[in-house]
Amino acid sequence: MRETRVLEFKETITNTFLKTVSAFSNYDGGEIFFGIDDNGNIKGLPDVKQACLDIENKINDSITPQPNYTLELQNNDRTIKLTVKSGIQKPYLYKSKAYKRNDTATIEVDTLEFSRLILEGKNISFEELPCDNQELTFHTLYQKLKEAIQIDTFNQDTLKTLNLYNNTIGYNNAAGILADKNQFPGIDIVKFGENISTIHKRATFENISILTVYEKTLDVFRDYYQYEEIKDADRKTIERIPEAAFREAVANALIHRVWDVRSQIRVLMFDDKIEILSPGGLPSGITEDEYLSGKISVLRNRNLANVFYRLGFVEIFGTGITRIKQLYEDALKQPDFEVSENTIKIVLPLFEKNLNLTEDERKIYRILSRTILKSISEIAPYVEFGKSKTIRLLKDMVHKGIVKIEGKGRGTKYILK
């Protein structure tokens, strides 16, 4: 057993554990074991009953407000387990300072994090705070609502219904983020060429309504990942990456990010994938497993999410990740999700349909998907099996209708249908 973000060992009782009590109370809770060294070895305490009183007195005298904790004797009354629960009256202070866990270390929070704890303790989010700019216009929001739910009038009462305005504070930050012009960050897009040294396009959409940011980002996506195929009189749009998955990823980034930092959402576009990086990490109260499975949804920006829902930009609150996974159910390559303390990254690969290929056929498929035409000699260096097996696999894929042949003899090339 080793120390973790929510587990700490103390061989003896000193005041240093009080910083960790503050950290656990301010965030996700945790456990402190006394009488166990840093390597998890049981050393024991000379007088556990007195030790319990000492721990209790130190917490009650030093942590403000009073945290929620329990003490339990373990290992034949040789060690003590202190369980600290996440509190609701944040911030919990030790010597007028608030702490958090950084991996296995306990550190003081910075000014921004301290402000967030104060808001959380008051059950107020950043989007609910008064907006610095009270001279706002909402032409884009009005137009989108008119298209989505056919509203006839748009006025202050409409904004009150959407929780964007009240008579006490005026416009809140959610209103500012949705306003036609504002001071908030947006999305930074880069489309790379064959490598990251080659940039085909760079665009930053900021200081405008996030509804406009959302639409402009979709326009860039369509330029690079959609094309039209004309057959006879029919015109069909081909999606190299499902637009619905990209919509979900961008909408999630906009409504779940932290807005009290100036960082842009980054959209990195490559030939074979898109990466969407959203600042802020997971909101308090949800684990990575819960986020990825879609079991629990914690809305960081409830008012923004409500507007996106009313406009039809998202289907149901908290189902974005599940929706993206469903859209890739039949794909050879699945989307990837990475969660860190300050960032969430969603990776959407090109959609290559799972056509009931064998594992060896999939290897051939991946090679053919990189370029338009391939000969046997061009394929052979990238597979571990011989030329005869490669030819046989290609013939099987031709029979399955996945691959077609162009040319004859030495000029024979294979192409994905």
Coordinates of C-alpha atoms in Angstrom, one line a residue, residues 89 142 161 180-181 202 244 258 260 278 342 357 376 398-399 403:
Q89 CA -18.6 25.0 3.8
Y142 CA -32.1 35.8 -30.4
T161 CA -36.0 32.8 -18.0
D180 CA -22.4 39.3 -29.3
K181 CA -19.2 40.9 -28.1
R202 CA -4.8 29.0 -38.1
A244 CA -22.2 14.7 -34.8
V258 CA -13.6 26.8 -16.7
D260 CA -12.2 32.2 -15.1
S278 CA -10.6 21.9 -23.0
N342 CA -6.3 21.0 -15.7
L357 CA -12.3 -7.9 -41.2
I376 CA 1.8 -5.3 -53.6
V398 CA -12.1 -7.7 -53.1
H399 CA -14.7 -10.5 -52.7
V403 CA -11.2 -3.3 -52.0

